[in-house]
XYZ file of C-alpha atoms in Angstrom:
781
model
C -105.862 -66.279 47.709
C -105.009 -70.417 47.994
C -102.748 -70.147 44.732
C -101.237 -67.092 46.576
C -101.016 -69.203 49.914
C -99.430 -72.312 47.605
C -96.623 -69.915 46.905
C -95.750 -68.215 50.101
C -95.337 -71.494 51.438
C -93.265 -72.438 48.402
C -90.753 -68.998 49.145
C -90.424 -70.107 53.178
C -89.532 -73.573 52.295
C -87.464 -72.821 49.335
C -85.640 -70.000 51.100
C -85.587 -69.985 54.676
C -82.329 -69.695 56.598
C -82.844 -72.945 58.517
C -83.706 -75.241 55.482
C -81.111 -77.372 55.002
C -81.325 -78.043 51.473
C -81.888 -74.616 50.436
C -81.019 -74.027 46.535
C -78.889 -71.296 45.749
C -79.870 -67.650 45.932
C -82.347 -66.971 43.183
C -81.623 -63.568 41.483
C -83.962 -60.565 42.490
C -85.680 -60.360 39.283
C -87.311 -63.772 39.920
C -88.850 -63.403 43.234
C -90.241 -60.413 42.054
C -91.209 -62.844 38.941
C -93.143 -65.380 42.086
C -95.296 -62.476 43.349
C -96.765 -61.182 39.897
C -96.912 -64.892 39.028
C -99.342 -64.878 42.289
C -101.153 -61.687 42.468
C -103.110 -62.183 39.281
C -106.240 -62.806 38.892
C -109.538 -61.834 37.480
C -112.075 -62.665 34.574
C -112.790 -62.129 31.334
C -115.027 -59.058 29.840
C -115.655 -59.137 26.513
C -118.155 -57.774 23.623
C -119.271 -60.889 21.042
C -117.373 -64.347 21.108
C -116.900 -66.609 18.808
C -115.932 -70.253 20.366
C -115.958 -73.109 18.324
C -114.761 -77.107 18.256
C -113.057 -78.768 16.013
C -112.805 -82.595 14.918
C -111.700 -85.138 12.788
C -113.798 -86.260 9.925
C -112.208 -90.277 10.288
C -112.423 -90.605 13.270
C -114.905 -88.286 15.204
C -112.704 -87.423 17.509
C -111.600 -83.528 19.458
C -108.276 -82.075 17.255
C -105.680 -81.277 19.704
C -103.199 -78.310 18.578
C -105.028 -77.455 15.317
C -104.764 -73.567 14.427
C -107.692 -70.903 14.489
C -107.206 -67.651 12.459
C -109.167 -64.812 12.127
C -106.761 -62.911 9.112
C -109.166 -60.080 9.049
C -108.324 -58.580 12.544
C -104.793 -60.329 13.505
C -106.294 -63.333 15.807
C -104.950 -65.930 16.714
C -106.161 -69.056 18.514
C -105.025 -72.421 19.828
C -107.595 -75.443 20.103
C -107.451 -76.940 23.048
C -107.767 -80.568 24.795
C -111.217 -80.891 23.876
C -110.866 -79.225 20.269
C -111.822 -75.892 21.513
C -110.704 -72.209 20.183
C -112.605 -69.076 21.957
C -111.690 -65.607 20.332
C -113.582 -62.621 21.895
C -113.713 -58.811 22.072
C -115.014 -58.992 18.957
C -116.971 -56.028 17.083
C -120.319 -56.984 14.920
C -120.114 -58.291 11.346
C -118.786 -61.731 9.327
C -115.600 -63.333 10.047
C -113.826 -65.576 7.607
C -112.304 -68.102 10.135
C -109.153 -70.451 8.588
C -108.250 -73.890 10.454
C -104.851 -75.742 9.853
C -103.942 -78.891 11.527
C -100.759 -81.224 10.714
C -102.199 -84.047 8.532
C -104.958 -82.603 7.738
C -107.226 -80.291 5.402
C -107.301 -76.711 5.605
C -111.183 -75.330 6.673
C -112.706 -71.998 6.085
C -116.072 -70.555 6.692
C -117.886 -67.463 7.661
C -119.107 -66.779 11.035
C -121.541 -64.320 12.001
C -121.666 -62.263 15.364
C -124.429 -59.529 15.865
C -126.068 -58.516 19.544
C -129.229 -60.719 19.501
C -126.752 -63.573 19.539
C -123.335 -62.628 21.614
C -121.681 -66.006 20.815
C -121.243 -68.034 18.218
C -121.243 -71.783 18.471
C -118.896 -73.359 15.123
C -118.214 -76.917 14.062
C -115.769 -78.169 11.936
C -114.647 -81.499 10.787
C -111.098 -81.702 8.853
C -110.753 -84.185 6.910
C -106.668 -86.009 6.578
C -104.842 -84.413 4.062
C -101.068 -82.768 4.143
C -99.792 -79.606 5.395
C -99.273 -76.704 3.760
C -96.576 -74.056 4.338
C -98.466 -71.499 3.334
C -101.133 -71.710 6.384
C -98.356 -71.903 8.940
C -99.018 -68.560 10.642
C -97.043 -66.570 13.298
C -98.263 -64.826 16.148
C -97.551 -64.119 19.556
C -99.709 -66.408 21.597
C -99.413 -69.437 18.457
C -98.951 -73.165 19.747
C -95.242 -73.321 17.492
C -96.847 -75.817 14.208
C -92.955 -76.214 13.561
C -92.325 -78.164 16.728
C -94.780 -80.791 16.134
C -93.385 -84.319 15.057
C -96.251 -85.264 12.561
C -97.519 -88.896 11.986
C -97.467 -87.628 7.491
C -93.426 -87.132 8.696
C -93.610 -90.181 10.528
C -94.967 -92.352 7.625
C -92.650 -90.053 4.644
C -89.347 -91.413 6.655
C -87.161 -94.232 6.270
C -88.539 -95.411 10.659
C -86.926 -98.432 11.888
C -88.954 -97.939 15.262
C -89.685 -95.559 17.752
C -86.391 -94.370 19.019
C -85.376 -94.007 15.226
C -88.072 -90.949 15.214
C -85.565 -88.688 17.674
C -83.794 -88.336 14.435
C -86.860 -86.471 13.017
C -86.111 -83.960 15.450
C -83.758 -80.789 14.854
C -79.997 -81.682 15.312
C -80.728 -84.781 17.062
C -78.603 -87.408 16.564
C -79.052 -91.122 17.509
C -76.213 -94.627 17.448
C -77.141 -98.278 17.614
C -74.134 -100.501 19.772
C -75.587 -103.299 21.266
C -77.364 -105.676 18.428
C -81.094 -103.547 18.601
C -82.104 -104.217 21.401
C -80.466 -102.135 23.366
C -81.941 -98.051 23.933
C -79.574 -96.149 21.692
C -76.995 -93.344 22.150
C -78.690 -89.903 22.007
C -76.692 -87.073 21.264
C -78.380 -83.451 21.097
C -76.711 -79.880 21.630
C -73.597 -80.782 21.984
C -74.036 -83.078 24.628
C -73.532 -86.626 23.791
C -76.335 -87.801 26.292
C -75.471 -91.193 26.734
C -78.847 -93.210 27.334
C -80.518 -89.926 28.227
C -78.849 -88.194 30.781
C -79.706 -84.195 29.750
C -83.767 -85.402 27.457
C -86.268 -85.528 28.810
C -88.138 -88.064 27.459
C -91.978 -88.576 27.589
C -95.309 -90.631 25.993
C -98.645 -90.485 26.995
C -97.264 -88.314 29.703
C -95.479 -91.297 30.882
C -91.571 -91.251 32.065
C -89.437 -92.884 29.516
C -85.979 -91.983 31.247
C -85.080 -94.874 33.996
C -83.673 -93.066 36.953
C -80.731 -94.965 38.603
C -81.089 -97.448 36.290
C -78.392 -100.504 36.358
C -76.732 -99.159 32.757
C -76.734 -95.457 33.534
C -78.875 -92.451 34.900
C -81.316 -91.769 32.687
C -81.689 -94.800 30.644
C -84.088 -94.624 27.833
C -85.862 -97.462 25.975
C -88.551 -95.868 23.844
C -88.906 -99.555 21.854
C -92.162 -100.050 23.706
C -93.846 -98.038 21.203
C -95.158 -98.848 18.054
C -94.303 -95.701 15.403
C -97.931 -96.618 13.280
C -99.170 -95.771 16.313
C -97.734 -92.299 16.872
C -100.205 -88.890 16.397
C -97.155 -86.293 16.608
C -94.459 -85.754 19.043
C -94.379 -82.898 20.713
C -90.696 -81.237 21.219
C -88.131 -77.951 22.197
C -84.649 -77.797 23.390
C -83.513 -76.039 26.614
C -84.742 -76.028 30.057
C -87.626 -73.588 29.651
C -91.145 -76.232 29.782
C -92.223 -75.747 33.298
C -93.944 -79.195 33.096
C -90.560 -80.924 31.834
C -87.785 -81.308 35.393
C -85.523 -84.150 35.166
C -83.363 -84.893 32.490
C -84.709 -81.416 30.627
C -81.598 -79.576 30.453
C -80.529 -80.471 26.281
C -84.452 -80.235 26.063
C -87.506 -82.911 25.957
C -89.360 -84.884 23.601
C -92.947 -86.104 24.009
C -94.522 -88.842 22.076
C -98.610 -88.956 21.442
C -100.227 -92.299 20.383
C -103.489 -92.167 18.347
C -106.777 -91.525 19.862
C -108.569 -93.702 17.144
C -107.861 -95.073 14.359
C -108.813 -94.237 11.006
C -109.664 -98.125 9.232
C -108.054 -101.189 10.324
C -105.067 -102.553 8.682
C -102.674 -105.340 8.773
C -99.026 -104.318 7.396
C -95.664 -106.921 6.153
C -91.687 -105.561 5.989
C -89.315 -107.921 4.883
C -85.597 -106.793 3.980
C -81.833 -107.405 4.009
C -79.492 -109.411 6.503
C -83.142 -111.247 7.489
C -84.857 -108.101 8.331
C -89.000 -109.204 9.289
C -91.421 -107.440 10.824
C -95.572 -107.283 11.055
C -98.141 -104.877 12.451
C -101.367 -104.667 12.739
C -103.859 -102.084 13.398
C -107.827 -103.208 14.444
C -110.693 -100.682 16.098
C -112.228 -103.027 18.743
C -115.544 -100.434 18.598
C -117.868 -99.936 15.431
C -119.252 -96.965 13.597
C -122.666 -95.528 16.854
C -119.762 -96.032 19.702
C -117.795 -94.210 17.395
C -120.581 -91.313 16.895
C -120.688 -91.491 20.386
C -117.559 -89.956 20.890
C -116.279 -93.518 22.166
C -113.119 -94.963 19.943
C -111.163 -98.096 21.069
C -108.323 -99.713 19.538
C -105.421 -103.145 18.808
C -102.112 -102.461 17.816
C -100.044 -105.207 17.601
C -96.244 -105.584 16.359
C -93.596 -108.770 16.032
C -89.857 -107.686 14.736
C -87.427 -110.525 13.958
C -83.443 -109.607 12.392
C -80.110 -110.979 12.415
C -78.739 -108.011 11.821
C -75.576 -107.155 9.520
C -72.907 -108.529 11.760
C -71.073 -111.591 10.984
C -72.938 -113.297 14.109
C -76.449 -112.926 14.264
C -78.020 -110.879 16.416
C -81.369 -112.484 16.496
C -83.259 -109.219 17.885
C -87.032 -110.590 18.961
C -89.337 -107.804 19.918
C -92.885 -107.867 21.115
C -95.556 -104.950 21.465
C -98.854 -105.019 22.638
C -100.846 -101.890 23.021
C -104.201 -101.128 23.375
C -106.131 -98.075 23.980
C -109.815 -96.239 24.353
C -110.752 -92.949 24.662
C -114.231 -91.547 25.225
C -115.979 -88.129 25.295
C -118.813 -87.535 27.481
C -121.164 -84.698 26.796
C -118.324 -82.824 25.190
C -116.620 -81.298 28.913
C -115.067 -85.077 29.892
C -112.236 -86.770 28.423
C -111.769 -90.558 29.979
C -108.767 -91.616 28.172
C -106.865 -95.484 28.982
C -103.819 -97.630 27.874
C -102.257 -100.740 28.571
C -98.797 -101.726 26.253
C -96.520 -104.396 26.590
C -92.833 -105.387 25.492
C -90.356 -107.750 25.439
C -87.120 -108.238 23.559
C -84.263 -110.400 23.265
C -81.089 -110.394 21.419
C -77.610 -111.109 21.021
C -74.933 -108.177 19.976
C -71.056 -107.961 18.681
C -70.766 -104.880 21.172
C -68.049 -102.261 19.955
C -64.910 -103.541 18.342
C -60.851 -102.271 18.730
C -59.413 -100.609 15.213
C -56.604 -102.961 15.897
C -58.354 -105.922 15.299
C -60.201 -104.914 11.605
C -56.198 -102.956 10.656
C -54.103 -106.491 11.568
C -56.715 -108.458 10.061
C -58.121 -110.403 13.060
C -61.537 -109.678 12.519
C -63.943 -107.713 10.148
C -65.174 -104.432 11.106
C -68.550 -106.701 10.794
C -66.946 -108.982 13.535
C -65.940 -109.812 17.024
C -64.123 -110.284 20.143
C -66.766 -111.219 22.274
C -70.228 -112.187 20.248
C -71.849 -113.506 24.161
C -72.739 -109.725 24.307
C -76.339 -109.011 24.536
C -79.693 -109.234 26.574
C -83.460 -108.585 27.350
C -85.839 -107.106 28.310
C -89.354 -105.964 29.048
C -92.067 -103.129 29.664
C -95.484 -103.276 30.934
C -98.076 -100.499 31.026
C -101.452 -98.752 32.678
C -102.251 -95.047 31.900
C -105.380 -93.714 33.098
C -106.462 -89.586 32.343
C -109.279 -87.904 32.748
C -109.473 -84.159 31.623
C -112.704 -82.007 32.226
C -113.694 -78.705 31.346
C -115.892 -76.691 33.477
C -118.671 -73.963 32.421
C -116.453 -71.449 33.703
C -113.524 -72.525 30.675
C -111.178 -73.629 33.177
C -109.252 -77.160 32.628
C -108.351 -80.204 34.992
C -105.890 -82.975 33.772
C -105.514 -85.750 36.330
C -103.108 -89.014 35.290
C -102.318 -92.226 36.857
C -100.083 -94.490 35.527
C -98.132 -97.540 36.378
C -94.778 -99.341 35.255
C -93.204 -102.502 35.352
C -90.099 -102.346 33.829
C -87.164 -106.020 33.554
C -84.204 -105.486 32.479
C -80.685 -107.569 31.805
C -77.861 -106.268 29.787
C -74.156 -108.548 29.191
C -71.790 -106.005 27.387
C -68.136 -106.661 27.335
C -65.799 -103.067 26.784
C -62.376 -104.114 27.619
C -61.996 -107.882 26.675
C -59.511 -109.203 28.685
C -57.410 -106.275 30.711
C -59.193 -107.375 34.088
C -59.619 -111.085 33.552
C -56.790 -112.452 31.485
C -58.061 -116.025 31.659
C -62.123 -115.889 31.749
C -62.290 -112.149 30.160
C -64.339 -108.680 31.438
C -67.660 -109.932 30.446
C -70.541 -107.801 33.058
C -74.258 -108.305 33.596
C -76.162 -105.418 34.163
C -79.719 -105.807 35.508
C -82.602 -104.658 37.626
C -86.402 -105.465 38.288
C -88.686 -101.587 38.766
C -92.099 -101.089 39.431
C -93.205 -97.024 38.681
C -95.981 -95.330 40.219
C -97.121 -92.586 39.079
C -99.400 -89.230 39.814
C -99.584 -85.673 37.768
C -102.332 -83.134 37.662
C -102.707 -79.799 35.679
C -105.320 -77.168 36.170
C -105.573 -74.143 33.906
C -107.760 -71.358 34.057
C -108.237 -67.913 31.911
C -108.797 -64.838 33.335
C -107.332 -61.209 32.952
C -104.269 -58.433 34.221
C -104.724 -55.264 33.591
C -107.359 -55.988 30.888
C -105.208 -58.520 28.480
C -106.000 -61.989 28.950
C -104.058 -64.419 31.078
C -104.172 -68.237 31.379
C -103.006 -69.968 34.851
C -101.894 -72.753 35.170
C -100.951 -74.623 38.045
C -98.954 -78.494 38.409
C -98.451 -81.144 40.796
C -96.976 -84.564 41.122
C -95.347 -87.439 42.227
C -93.221 -90.389 40.600
C -91.721 -93.341 42.799
C -89.394 -95.954 41.438
C -89.799 -99.435 43.797
C -85.978 -101.059 41.955
C -85.140 -103.978 43.016
C -81.927 -106.099 42.516
C -79.785 -104.374 40.992
C -76.740 -105.660 39.938
C -73.660 -105.510 38.347
C -72.001 -108.781 37.879
C -68.168 -109.991 36.138
C -69.855 -113.220 33.924
C -68.306 -115.731 31.618
C -70.159 -116.931 28.333
C -73.587 -115.046 29.911
C -74.221 -117.921 32.242
C -71.471 -118.422 34.827
C -70.948 -115.683 37.917
C -67.931 -114.956 38.486
C -68.634 -111.884 41.261
C -70.872 -109.555 42.076
C -69.362 -106.251 42.097
C -72.621 -103.965 43.182
C -75.686 -105.259 43.915
C -79.020 -103.498 46.356
C -82.431 -102.102 46.290
C -83.217 -98.608 44.985
C -86.317 -96.182 46.008
C -86.993 -92.775 44.700
C -89.532 -90.179 44.916
C -89.531 -87.580 43.301
C -92.345 -84.753 44.331
C -92.960 -81.688 42.288
C -94.960 -78.261 41.640
C -95.291 -75.317 39.150
C -96.583 -72.734 39.021
C -96.586 -71.274 35.161
C -98.359 -67.904 33.889
C -98.500 -66.785 30.224
C -100.365 -62.895 29.916
C -100.731 -61.691 26.178
C -99.217 -58.081 26.160
C -100.511 -57.566 23.157
C -101.943 -59.598 19.852
C -98.530 -59.594 19.447
C -96.592 -59.296 22.666
C -96.828 -62.310 24.944
C -95.073 -62.883 28.424
C -94.447 -66.571 29.825
C -93.521 -66.682 33.236
C -93.289 -69.528 35.589
C -91.596 -71.300 39.077
C -91.053 -74.929 39.271
C -90.289 -76.687 42.528
C -88.610 -80.381 42.995
C -87.892 -82.487 45.502
C -86.490 -85.918 45.363
C -85.636 -88.657 48.150
C -82.615 -91.090 47.183
C -82.809 -94.860 49.337
C -80.259 -97.550 49.129
C -79.863 -100.515 50.399
C -77.394 -102.750 49.283
C -77.188 -106.403 48.777
C -73.656 -107.618 48.930
C -72.713 -110.343 51.184
C -70.095 -107.506 52.446
C -72.430 -105.416 53.078
C -74.580 -107.213 54.821
C -75.214 -105.486 57.953
C -75.058 -102.033 56.890
C -78.185 -100.078 56.782
C -80.518 -98.047 53.903
C -78.819 -94.471 53.204
C -81.313 -91.702 52.319
C -80.826 -88.660 51.630
C -82.843 -85.750 49.493
C -82.241 -82.713 48.057
C -84.694 -79.824 46.449
C -84.637 -77.564 43.763
C -86.312 -74.394 42.472
C -86.261 -73.458 38.464
C -87.739 -70.479 37.760
C -88.627 -69.725 34.061
C -89.013 -66.641 31.598
C -90.016 -66.151 28.470
C -90.556 -63.601 25.748
C -92.317 -63.685 22.037
C -93.075 -60.591 20.181
C -94.302 -60.988 17.035
C -92.478 -57.666 14.795
C -95.035 -58.023 11.853
C -97.006 -61.476 10.565
C -94.353 -62.716 8.884
C -91.184 -62.124 11.613
C -91.491 -63.390 15.156
C -88.598 -62.795 17.635
C -88.526 -64.248 20.595
C -86.614 -64.488 24.388
C -86.031 -68.155 26.354
C -84.171 -68.475 29.240
C -84.986 -70.704 32.540
C -83.032 -73.156 35.065
C -83.501 -77.019 34.436
C -81.918 -79.962 36.714
C -80.694 -83.525 35.898
C -80.325 -85.742 38.089
C -77.772 -87.872 40.124
C -77.664 -91.808 40.707
C -79.304 -92.455 43.617
C -75.926 -94.714 44.886
C -74.112 -91.788 44.346
C -76.808 -88.960 46.230
C -77.008 -91.405 49.375
C -72.980 -91.507 49.802
C -72.073 -88.606 52.165
C -68.993 -87.301 50.068
C -71.301 -87.338 47.641
C -71.682 -84.713 45.060
C -74.504 -82.109 44.438
C -77.692 -84.278 43.785
C -79.005 -82.603 41.227
C -76.866 -80.220 39.912
C -78.533 -77.092 38.072
C -78.614 -76.178 34.166
C -78.774 -72.764 33.511
C -80.142 -71.579 29.385
C -80.693 -69.170 26.799
C -82.434 -68.780 23.400
C -82.622 -65.788 21.356
C -84.029 -66.874 18.565
C -86.684 -65.607 15.156
C -89.210 -66.982 13.312
C -89.616 -65.745 9.695
C -91.791 -66.535 6.632
C -90.260 -64.456 4.044
C -92.555 -65.797 1.216
C -95.570 -68.097 2.151
C -93.655 -70.782 0.940
C -91.044 -70.612 2.768
C -90.834 -70.804 6.478
C -87.088 -69.946 8.439
C -86.075 -70.327 12.592
C -82.885 -69.534 13.934
C -81.968 -69.708 17.007
C -78.344 -68.323 19.175
C -78.601 -70.230 22.614
C -76.552 -70.567 26.004
C -76.513 -73.515 28.267
C -74.255 -73.894 31.395
C -74.270 -77.184 33.630
C -72.861 -76.955 37.515
C -71.949 -80.855 36.754
C -71.693 -83.232 35.003
C -71.824 -87.257 35.268
C -69.623 -89.564 33.575
C -70.804 -93.701 34.004
C -68.357 -96.390 34.227
C -70.140 -99.238 33.051
C -68.078 -102.016 33.456
C -67.257 -100.089 37.907
C -70.638 -99.541 38.313
C -69.842 -95.331 39.661
C -70.588 -92.425 38.430
C -67.711 -89.785 38.003
C -68.227 -86.188 38.412
C -66.438 -84.084 35.646
C -67.235 -81.109 36.430
C -68.737 -77.421 35.044
C -69.721 -77.196 32.049
C -70.870 -74.812 29.074
C -72.155 -74.956 25.349
C -73.403 -72.085 23.221
C -74.589 -72.321 19.113
C -76.741 -71.307 16.642
C -79.360 -73.842 15.476
C -81.005 -73.045 11.806
C -84.386 -74.641 10.073
C -85.857 -74.041 6.762
C -88.734 -75.461 5.332
C -89.649 -74.607 1.293
C -92.283 -75.910 -0.116
C -91.748 -75.351 -4.028
C -95.160 -76.012 -5.598
C -98.184 -78.322 -3.741
C -96.211 -81.497 -4.359
C -92.930 -80.564 -3.580
C -91.553 -79.981 -0.203
C -87.512 -79.193 0.888
C -86.502 -78.916 4.772
C -82.571 -78.060 5.671
C -81.043 -78.166 9.512
C -77.799 -76.674 10.399
C -76.847 -76.796 13.767
C -73.698 -75.195 15.639
C -72.093 -76.036 19.071
C -69.126 -75.517 20.968
C -69.287 -77.215 23.904
C -66.343 -77.412 26.661
C -65.467 -78.064 30.098
C -65.009 -74.732 32.151
C -62.993 -75.733 35.017
C -59.687 -77.525 32.731
C -57.053 -75.598 30.749
C -57.371 -75.241 27.477
C -56.488 -77.651 25.172
C -57.362 -80.410 28.201
C -61.460 -79.135 27.797
C -62.843 -81.244 25.369
C -66.010 -82.830 25.839
C -65.814 -86.615 24.242
C -67.921 -87.710 21.803
C -69.848 -83.857 21.869
C -70.939 -82.954 18.593
C -69.607 -79.720 16.987
C -71.902 -79.879 13.293
C -74.675 -81.773 12.349
C -76.685 -81.383 9.580
C -80.510 -82.690 8.133
C -81.907 -82.320 5.744
C -83.941 -84.087 2.294
C -86.766 -83.417 0.161
C -90.343 -84.857 0.039
C -92.754 -85.339 -3.145
C -96.174 -86.562 -3.224
C -98.614 -86.445 -5.618
C -102.736 -86.793 -5.653
C -102.665 -90.274 -7.225
C -101.232 -92.234 -4.563
C -96.980 -91.922 -5.077
C -95.300 -90.907 -2.294
C -90.396 -90.415 -2.128
C -88.792 -89.122 -0.379
C -85.146 -88.333 -0.836
C -82.963 -87.423 3.610
C -78.954 -87.370 4.348
C -78.131 -86.758 7.360
C -74.656 -85.380 8.588
C -72.398 -85.628 11.860
C -69.274 -83.776 11.424
C -65.919 -85.165 13.056
C -64.900 -84.403 16.847
C -62.826 -85.189 19.739
C -63.133 -88.563 21.641
C -61.173 -87.409 24.319
C -60.163 -84.347 26.407
C -56.994 -83.206 25.063
C -58.563 -84.175 21.052
C -55.582 -86.466 20.709
C -57.764 -89.080 19.494
C -61.365 -87.953 16.834
C -64.292 -89.487 16.804
C -64.915 -90.033 13.116
C -68.362 -87.788 11.286
C -70.288 -89.074 8.179
C -72.623 -88.337 6.026
C -75.327 -91.084 4.779
C -78.479 -90.985 2.164
C -81.711 -92.854 2.758
C -85.122 -92.530 1.071
C -88.297 -94.489 0.826
C -90.767 -94.732 -2.020
C -94.315 -95.628 -1.932
C -97.734 -95.976 -3.980
C -101.077 -96.719 -2.311
C -103.788 -98.486 -4.933
C -107.506 -98.541 -3.090
C -106.698 -100.634 -0.362
C -103.605 -101.603 -0.817
C -99.891 -99.140 0.446
C -96.514 -100.593 -1.233
C -93.300 -99.641 0.329
C -90.119 -99.347 -0.450
C -87.069 -98.110 1.692
C -83.686 -97.866 1.537
C -80.309 -97.420 3.203
C -77.342 -95.850 3.447
C -77.757 -95.939 0.009
C -74.464 -95.635 -1.097
C -73.156 -98.023 0.644
C -70.653 -96.453 2.877
C -68.247 -97.820 5.503
C -69.244 -95.624 8.767
C -68.840 -95.421 12.358
C -71.934 -95.185 14.384
C -70.835 -95.611 17.409
C -67.584 -94.324 18.411
C -65.690 -94.203 22.062
C -61.740 -94.285 23.274
C -61.557 -97.533 25.661
C -58.740 -98.476 27.373
C -58.580 -102.674 26.612
C -56.523 -105.813 25.653
C -57.011 -108.703 23.660
C -55.952 -112.219 25.049
C -52.685 -112.295 23.428
C -51.787 -108.984 23.743
C -48.922 -107.970 27.119
C -50.209 -104.511 27.571
C -53.249 -102.652 26.995
C -53.918 -100.328 24.182
C -56.230 -97.233 24.423
C -58.099 -96.797 21.513
C -61.411 -95.524 19.096
C -63.034 -99.028 19.787
C -66.309 -98.554 17.904
C -69.594 -100.167 16.037
C -70.176 -100.543 12.479
C -72.590 -98.475 11.199
C -75.368 -100.713 8.489
C -74.312 -100.878 5.003
C -76.913 -100.538 1.784
C -79.853 -102.300 3.127
C -83.676 -102.846 1.321
C -86.635 -103.477 2.685
C -90.243 -104.015 1.047
C -93.833 -103.888 2.490
C -97.352 -103.659 2.123
C -100.363 -102.976 4.180
C -104.017 -103.349 3.628
C -106.385 -101.242 4.924
C -109.646 -101.961 5.939
């Protein structure tokens, strides 16, 4: 009844005619869906059951997300946060149970159930190993294992920092264009996402996207994560998850750090272009504490790189991360982490093609080599998970983030100021306070399993001194263009129901409600008497997803839903503002197919419409609305295991992105990718040798609205080999094996060089890395 009352209140608030911020009407289908969501309740009635717990053998910690199957009766379950799985409605007899988990060896065991013992408890400990494709099962109710990037994948591929782990998401590309310290530009599903406008990024539940950021909405810097601490990355495409709110239009990626370390380790790496890196990971508690379910560790990372530019970038990065996890009485998990990150660097920025063509500079030169910046982030994260005797589950999480940012850029050189140049400074300090809670309960509806989930939360950003100023040589402030304080509050609640209509067919339906409050106070002298500007907007986002397992080898699914990305607070508070929370509407029609045990194929036709897109004009400090857009395309993925040593994979992603309100021929979306592909092969032996060869391809794409300028595509190959001998691992990696001249970031920009009488609009680019090698050694103890 409480859930029903809450739903009625939300419905009245969101759809009442007197509500000044009411959303656009939602289809009758979704109103009926709301009634169904809130009216279902019940309790399991079952015969005999098996309940099991799955642990990591090396760390004695629960494994969440392990796949457990009973092949004889076509039943599949997935372990929860506590490593627990259950099977209900079993007849008496002996059952073979198979347990698989990414990066661990499979386990099989026989479990007997009978009326004298109607509920059987089984405990399993999985040893570290490798994933076998034959172990992946297809089911209507299964959590999808192919949507998890495991630690095995991370270690097998050339990864320089945590931001590059995003490249493992099929179809996602990144580009660095400011010396290695700035967040990378992101491309996915026909989007130039800039630094995070249309992908929801989180780390252990903490937000990565920065709202109303000094450099642009959604700015997402993942460099505060140490790659070796990442256990896995959960990802998805489209606005179909109820727990993913702001920015979750093209998709999401959720980084999850290790709950415990297998061993202590020290890693040293060195590479071309004065690239050096050291990582240390140390257990803080002994074996006795581990046996009692207590784990804590400390991880440190230091990186220095001069880069391949003529002007050394002098990138310095320091990361500290500590995490604790305790399991109490097998029904409570307490997790906490603290981390600190600092980085500073110089950069050469984007350069104009004409300056390289006429020999003024080389492709690794600079027009203004005084660009660069510094940034810092400090995180405190605490979560408490608890299961109750009726099987329900509750999670509460609180976090605090302190963040500093200062960036110097020069996009147009001498266009606006022929004497001093057009360098700008973007700067801010912020604190983020957050809470999110989730409650789950199993029930039945019409005699079939139904999982209820309710979530609530808030995020409050307190941003001080957000600034855009014109500067010279990073030392002299010439003028202030924009400066102010921003407060932004996002409150949300959602209802999520998953009904297993039959062992082959499941339905997921959800409704999410977001309310955002925007405050902005200008600190410019000219606006000294101006009062704080305020506004608030709401967004209701329904989701409806169907999954049908045609056979044990073929699954079909239809995903649909609405999402949104917010506008910058400095724009949202204006009386003449565009809609602050423009909606995204999407659908995926796809399949997952295993024609043979060693081959796993996925395909999806998708469509995504946005009511409004925003273009951030960095040197003017403004956000320009660019109108409605439509994207549709096809995603194809294949994973094939030739034998127990050799593994092949490939992804092909096609997209057609267009502006809906522009005439044909002038409706291209600048820099939006139309075709991308990644893939490679991995080889490993039982004697410690591993090798991985990768390729990535990004096709040509329009650089402006009428496609009169083209951003050049590229094809690159990378490789990594390693050999483990007792406690030592030796590693060698290579980037851009064919030493291609490629352009990593490209923009159409109007600029003027010092001696030019008139400005020129053309492609400006940041060159990609030439051939580079890096060697490393890891000592484990």
